[in-house]
Amino acid sequence: MTRLFKLINFEFNRIFKILLVLLISVVTIQMVGTVKISLVYLNEIQHALEMGMSIEEIHTNYGQISFQRVTGSLWFVGPIFLGIVSVLFYIFLIWYRDWYGKNTFIYRLLTLPTERINIYLAKLVTILLMTLSFVSIQIIAMPLEIKLMSWIVPEQHYIHISAREALTNHIELSFIFKSTFTEFAIWYGIGIISVAMIFTGILFERSYRLLGIGLGIGYIILSVLLFLMPVWIHIMLDDYFYPDELYKLFILSALVVFALSTWTASYLLRKKIRV
Amino acid sequence: MIEVRNVIKKYGRKRVLNGVSFTANKGEITCLIGINGAGKTTILNAICGLTPIHGGEILINGKPLSKQTFEQVSYIPDTITMLPQMRIQDVMDFMGDFYDSWNTDRAEQILEFFKLNRNDKIASLSKGNTAKANLLMGLSLDVDFILMDEPFSGIDIFSREQIAEVFTSHLIEDRGVIITTHEIQDIEHLIDKAVLLEDGVVRMEFLTEEMREKEGKSVVDVMREVYQQ
Amino acid sequence: MKKYWKMLSMMLVIFLGIGTFYIHYALAVHSYPNFKIETVEGDPEMVENLAITAYYGVLPYASPLQITNQGSFYRAQESFFDSMKSMPYSYDRKIRDEYKHVLRGIHHGWNTYYEDDQYLVIVSLNTSGYYTQPIREMEIRYLNKESKKTVKTISHRLNRTDFATIHDVQVIGNNIIVFTIGWDYDYEQEKTTVFADTYTFNMAEAKFVEHVTILSDQREHIELNPLYESVHWRPMPYIVYRLKEENRGVERVQANVDPEAPVNETEKDVQEAKEPINDLYAYHVETGTIKRIELPTELKSLEVNLFDGTHLYFVSSSNDHTEVKVFNISEERVIHELTIDNGPHEDINHMFVDNGLLYVLEQENPPSTNASLRIFNMETGEVVYRGEIVREDGKSEEDDVLNVYEINFRE
């Protein structure tokens, strides 16, 4: 257990610097976007005032401004997708860097006096920590960004919305920010189980190389089918389940996929892996 | 004792190891000899569970590979196994962190012996010093067996001498060593047992001392007989 | 510990960020004020099995809740899995809790129910096949409530390929009668037919008996709708349909009107130009006969909004009062008239009839948290119950808005 914790710490430290840079750039880009969008709006208002429009006319034509203008823009969504892409990219890099990096660190990892599955779990937790750090930095940065806008924009043009309202009513981002903790836990739980599934796919490739690509893809397809099993049963039994029961079955099937993935990964790491 | 019994290893249709068997005892230096591609590295990898085998078995002190194995066997491959951005001190901390068998005193001695700077980054080390750092990691573990893959290849003459010196020092004594090489000259006088490999099988396994005394042949003499038949 | 500071501080950031986000939410949800129905007049038992469904707050951030005489519960306070079910005080939830196995495999949310002392019937319509040639299959499930477990199922494929929906189901003797409405477009004649059908099934033999078209119309721009009764699963002596001309027809007439004409004359012209169709037909479930309801002149201009199987309730509102005229279908006359006095700042948000009682849900306008429930005895016209919806903590905040919109029962 302590060795697993040490491994997690080690894996996390390997990504820490880049992660920090990414987190800071997410916040910076969004801050810049907030300022820019506020100023563009104020500019429009200024023009309208010069053209002799009254405040009411301006508000009917240009509307008032709320932070939703920022959340709807690329300035806000762009950095979030940067985060998503970097996590997706690192899911693969976290393994392949140990084989193809300048030094073949995988020798060391595989000859540590600990269960080899701990390597897999440590990498999994690192991906989770990385993902959650993006989510939490967003949650922490939002109120600050909203505050920033309220400083720039005069009160009469400004409509306040809370960070929660801006996040949970954002349709494109609704898959990242869930309104209740249960949903959040279920959603991210299924997310990390999918990562575990991909990890096992990668280990198939690392064990059997060319043939392993096929096996890995096959494994992933099989796992997805297994995960969707409740739907097949549901359809075959003529819509047998109630929605909440179906949801619970999905959680169950996700746990089965997770168990299968770790068990398979453990087997591959013990018996089939190649340096 | 490390027992390699009838090990078979295939890469696709090609059999790299075709029933290799030998033993390596504690307190002896066993040398795996063979031309490049004879499967020397594969055997070491197989002992550490770094590549799957397709037949036979490998026992370490009578037991198959487990996580405990790595407190008993230390592996020094021919590439460095630490991250380039780590300093030598970081490497020593890492090892101490993960291995119960890590011996800090010995690590300090070796650091001194090889004249390595603990603040140097792995990436900045010369080839010779990289090999020394690798040895530092492998030798500072209080393990029964040390596996070394081509410790002398591509290294300057002075480093070679320094490394060879290690074999006669107390850093090695009482332990079992399996070493691979394709150039026997440097270490011929150091080894206790030679295992000659060819075409995936052990052509000959003998104690060098015995061979010298009984038949008056050096390792190179025996190699000449075996490989040039 | 020094070695772990990076990871531990990031974990702290995650914990604080995500933790506060959801703790804040949980606190917000649990800090919503509680409401209850406080009896001002009448027997509190009258509202024992009833809940008022409402929204607290301003849309789109409003939170749905149900209010009883015991207190209130917010949807957001329910567990994630419970929130996937219907509201606690709803017929769907009740049926699911009591007869879980009966509803299995049936389309959720689009069912038509019938329930009396003896039988529970659920009908759903399943569509499969291609869009151009859909296969519509009616699925009827019923059970004798005494022997809870025996569920029987009849499947019946509809002959009509045109659009149809089920709107009611009734039981007469040993027969189940399913009511559908639909429309059909004839490409050759370029005409649309609207129709109302009944499908009869025999319960004992679990067999389809007959299909009858009880009403159909081919006039242009005509709409056929059933009147939805207040308690939709109750046994009903009558099923009532309304044939109504679509607005399009009226607009076309209006376009011809001289724009300079005085307003009252314009209205008159429209009336003369084309009398809008607003016919009511009553189908007597027991005898299977349909008749056109002859309305007295005073009711002709009114639209009927409420129906309980035997009576039609014609509602007309003016500034400070609302009049309800109760029309008996079999006797074809107005049997009661009732005046509900409501202030100019009170809107009637919901009316509901059941067992001879009229439930009226009123709300202050502009919306605040002030709302009330009154129950009238339809025969005497007297108020038999009056309740106020109050905040349990007695406080009232400036932005507090409670939007009451429905009365639900759980029997």
mmCIF file of C-alpha atoms in Angstrom, chain A residues 95-241:
data_model
loop_
_atom_site.group_PDB
_atom_site.id
_atom_site.type_symbol
_atom_site.label_atom_id
_atom_site.label_comp_id
_atom_site.label_asym_id
_atom_site.label_seq_id
_atom_site.Cartn_x
_atom_site.Cartn_y
_atom_site.Cartn_z
ATOM 1 C CA TRP A 95 2.854 4.300 -20.833
ATOM 2 C CA TYR A 96 4.796 4.804 -24.029
ATOM 3 C CA ARG A 97 7.243 7.279 -22.505
ATOM 4 C CA ASP A 98 8.543 4.455 -20.298
ATOM 5 C CA TRP A 99 9.440 2.367 -23.326
ATOM 6 C CA TYR A 100 10.367 4.985 -25.872
ATOM 7 C CA GLY A 101 11.679 7.751 -23.644
ATOM 8 C CA LYS A 102 15.358 8.665 -23.654
ATOM 9 C CA ASN A 103 15.917 6.138 -20.892
ATOM 10 C CA THR A 104 13.978 2.924 -20.680
ATOM 11 C CA PHE A 105 12.409 3.455 -17.309
ATOM 12 C CA ILE A 106 10.148 0.461 -17.705
ATOM 13 C CA TYR A 107 13.062 -1.812 -16.648
ATOM 14 C CA ARG A 108 13.100 -0.090 -13.298
ATOM 15 C CA LEU A 109 9.321 -0.058 -12.882
ATOM 16 C CA LEU A 110 8.994 -3.762 -13.643
ATOM 17 C CA THR A 111 11.825 -4.742 -11.312
ATOM 18 C CA LEU A 112 10.468 -2.896 -8.299
ATOM 19 C CA PRO A 113 9.725 -5.226 -5.382
ATOM 20 C CA THR A 114 5.981 -4.566 -5.544
ATOM 21 C CA GLU A 115 2.996 -6.045 -7.319
ATOM 22 C CA ARG A 116 3.210 -4.907 -10.910
ATOM 23 C CA ILE A 117 -0.461 -3.971 -10.957
ATOM 24 C CA ASN A 118 0.540 -1.074 -8.698
ATOM 25 C CA ILE A 119 2.292 0.515 -11.687
ATOM 26 C CA TYR A 120 -1.004 0.386 -13.548
ATOM 27 C CA LEU A 121 -3.003 1.715 -10.618
ATOM 28 C CA ALA A 122 -0.508 4.520 -9.993
ATOM 29 C CA LYS A 123 -0.786 5.639 -13.606
ATOM 30 C CA LEU A 124 -4.565 5.429 -13.387
ATOM 31 C CA VAL A 125 -4.700 7.570 -10.259
ATOM 32 C CA THR A 126 -2.338 10.067 -11.883
ATOM 33 C CA ILE A 127 -4.703 10.465 -14.833
ATOM 34 C CA LEU A 128 -7.566 10.919 -12.384
ATOM 35 C CA LEU A 129 -5.665 13.530 -10.375
ATOM 36 C CA MET A 130 -4.746 15.320 -13.561
ATOM 37 C CA THR A 131 -8.360 15.403 -14.731
ATOM 38 C CA LEU A 132 -9.709 16.512 -11.386
ATOM 39 C CA SER A 133 -7.090 19.232 -11.092
ATOM 40 C CA PHE A 134 -8.409 20.735 -14.334
ATOM 41 C CA VAL A 135 -11.973 20.514 -13.061
ATOM 42 C CA SER A 136 -11.174 22.028 -9.684
ATOM 43 C CA ILE A 137 -8.992 24.816 -11.027
ATOM 44 C CA GLN A 138 -11.905 25.746 -13.266
ATOM 45 C CA ILE A 139 -14.273 25.804 -10.328
ATOM 46 C CA ILE A 140 -11.836 27.925 -8.323
ATOM 47 C CA ALA A 141 -11.003 30.300 -11.189
ATOM 48 C CA MET A 142 -14.602 30.980 -12.242
ATOM 49 C CA PRO A 143 -15.640 33.198 -9.315
ATOM 50 C CA LEU A 144 -12.438 35.196 -9.810
ATOM 51 C CA GLU A 145 -13.145 35.615 -13.523
ATOM 52 C CA ILE A 146 -16.696 36.673 -12.742
ATOM 53 C CA LYS A 147 -15.380 39.176 -10.194
ATOM 54 C CA LEU A 148 -12.990 40.495 -12.838
ATOM 55 C CA MET A 149 -15.864 41.143 -15.220
ATOM 56 C CA SER A 150 -17.884 42.888 -12.527
ATOM 57 C CA TRP A 151 -14.931 45.239 -11.954
ATOM 58 C CA ILE A 152 -14.611 46.126 -15.626
ATOM 59 C CA VAL A 153 -18.266 46.464 -16.556
ATOM 60 C CA PRO A 154 -20.342 49.224 -14.920
ATOM 61 C CA GLU A 155 -23.133 47.901 -12.772
ATOM 62 C CA GLN A 156 -25.970 49.149 -14.972
ATOM 63 C CA HIS A 157 -24.860 46.914 -17.864
ATOM 64 C CA TYR A 158 -23.921 43.917 -15.790
ATOM 65 C CA ILE A 159 -26.041 40.910 -14.834
ATOM 66 C CA HIS A 160 -24.565 38.722 -12.168
ATOM 67 C CA ILE A 161 -24.733 34.962 -12.438
ATOM 68 C CA SER A 162 -22.961 32.602 -10.096
ATOM 69 C CA ALA A 163 -20.218 30.214 -11.166
ATOM 70 C CA ARG A 164 -22.583 27.320 -10.471
ATOM 71 C CA GLU A 165 -25.277 28.730 -12.726
ATOM 72 C CA ALA A 166 -22.779 29.457 -15.479
ATOM 73 C CA LEU A 167 -21.304 25.958 -15.280
ATOM 74 C CA THR A 168 -24.321 23.749 -14.784
ATOM 75 C CA ASN A 169 -26.361 25.505 -17.468
ATOM 76 C CA HIS A 170 -23.598 25.340 -20.045
ATOM 77 C CA ILE A 171 -24.823 22.726 -22.505
ATOM 78 C CA GLU A 172 -21.489 22.022 -24.212
ATOM 79 C CA LEU A 173 -19.800 21.596 -20.862
ATOM 80 C CA SER A 174 -22.558 19.629 -19.179
ATOM 81 C CA PHE A 175 -20.467 16.484 -19.548
ATOM 82 C CA ILE A 176 -17.743 18.019 -17.383
ATOM 83 C CA PHE A 177 -19.678 19.794 -14.680
ATOM 84 C CA LYS A 178 -22.444 17.742 -13.133
ATOM 85 C CA SER A 179 -24.943 19.456 -10.901
ATOM 86 C CA THR A 180 -25.029 16.854 -8.122
ATOM 87 C CA PHE A 181 -22.199 14.995 -6.476
ATOM 88 C CA THR A 182 -23.709 11.568 -7.183
ATOM 89 C CA GLU A 183 -23.821 12.348 -10.881
ATOM 90 C CA PHE A 184 -20.287 13.706 -10.706
ATOM 91 C CA ALA A 185 -19.038 10.570 -8.960
ATOM 92 C CA ILE A 186 -20.823 8.240 -11.364
ATOM 93 C CA TRP A 187 -19.737 10.162 -14.439
ATOM 94 C CA TYR A 188 -16.079 10.451 -13.460
ATOM 95 C CA GLY A 189 -16.115 6.896 -12.127
ATOM 96 C CA ILE A 190 -17.205 5.642 -15.528
ATOM 97 C CA GLY A 191 -14.605 7.953 -17.054
ATOM 98 C CA ILE A 192 -11.745 6.472 -15.064
ATOM 99 C CA ILE A 193 -12.994 2.958 -15.765
ATOM 100 C CA SER A 194 -12.821 3.791 -19.478
ATOM 101 C CA VAL A 195 -9.228 4.908 -18.954
ATOM 102 C CA ALA A 196 -8.499 1.599 -17.191
ATOM 103 C CA MET A 197 -9.960 -0.174 -20.220
ATOM 104 C CA ILE A 198 -7.706 1.791 -22.589
ATOM 105 C CA PHE A 199 -4.705 1.094 -20.322
ATOM 106 C CA THR A 200 -5.359 -2.617 -20.617
ATOM 107 C CA GLY A 201 -5.637 -2.168 -24.384
ATOM 108 C CA ILE A 202 -2.238 -0.455 -24.360
ATOM 109 C CA LEU A 203 -0.754 -3.297 -22.294
ATOM 110 C CA PHE A 204 -2.015 -5.774 -24.894
ATOM 111 C CA GLU A 205 -0.070 -3.825 -27.490
ATOM 112 C CA ARG A 206 3.007 -3.631 -25.227
ATOM 113 C CA SER A 207 2.856 -7.395 -24.638
ATOM 114 C CA TYR A 208 2.147 -8.670 -28.120
ATOM 115 C CA ARG A 209 3.225 -5.639 -30.163
ATOM 116 C CA LEU A 210 1.789 -5.819 -33.720
ATOM 117 C CA LEU A 211 -0.641 -8.610 -32.881
ATOM 118 C CA GLY A 212 -1.345 -6.754 -29.647
ATOM 119 C CA ILE A 213 -2.836 -3.778 -31.499
ATOM 120 C CA GLY A 214 -5.568 -6.097 -32.737
ATOM 121 C CA LEU A 215 -5.953 -7.734 -29.342
ATOM 122 C CA GLY A 216 -6.056 -4.357 -27.601
ATOM 123 C CA ILE A 217 -8.713 -2.985 -29.916
ATOM 124 C CA GLY A 218 -10.607 -6.262 -29.566
ATOM 125 C CA TYR A 219 -10.398 -6.004 -25.798
ATOM 126 C CA ILE A 220 -11.706 -2.442 -25.836
ATOM 127 C CA ILE A 221 -14.609 -3.362 -28.130
ATOM 128 C CA LEU A 222 -15.430 -6.327 -25.912
ATOM 129 C CA SER A 223 -15.369 -4.170 -22.787
ATOM 130 C CA VAL A 224 -17.626 -1.573 -24.356
ATOM 131 C CA LEU A 225 -20.066 -4.330 -25.315
ATOM 132 C CA LEU A 226 -19.874 -5.702 -21.791
ATOM 133 C CA PHE A 227 -20.527 -2.252 -20.389
ATOM 134 C CA LEU A 228 -23.554 -1.908 -22.674
ATOM 135 C CA MET A 229 -24.829 -5.345 -21.654
ATOM 136 C CA PRO A 230 -27.715 -3.909 -19.574
ATOM 137 C CA VAL A 231 -29.033 -2.278 -22.747
ATOM 138 C CA TRP A 232 -29.026 -5.566 -24.642
ATOM 139 C CA ILE A 233 -30.753 -7.325 -21.764
ATOM 140 C CA HIS A 234 -33.188 -4.439 -21.509
ATOM 141 C CA ILE A 235 -34.061 -4.639 -25.199
ATOM 142 C CA MET A 236 -34.240 -8.423 -25.245
ATOM 143 C CA LEU A 237 -36.614 -8.438 -22.289
ATOM 144 C CA ASP A 238 -38.869 -5.845 -23.939
ATOM 145 C CA ASP A 239 -37.800 -2.797 -21.934
ATOM 146 C CA TYR A 240 -37.837 -4.730 -18.686
ATOM 147 C CA PHE A 241 -36.076 -2.229 -16.423
#
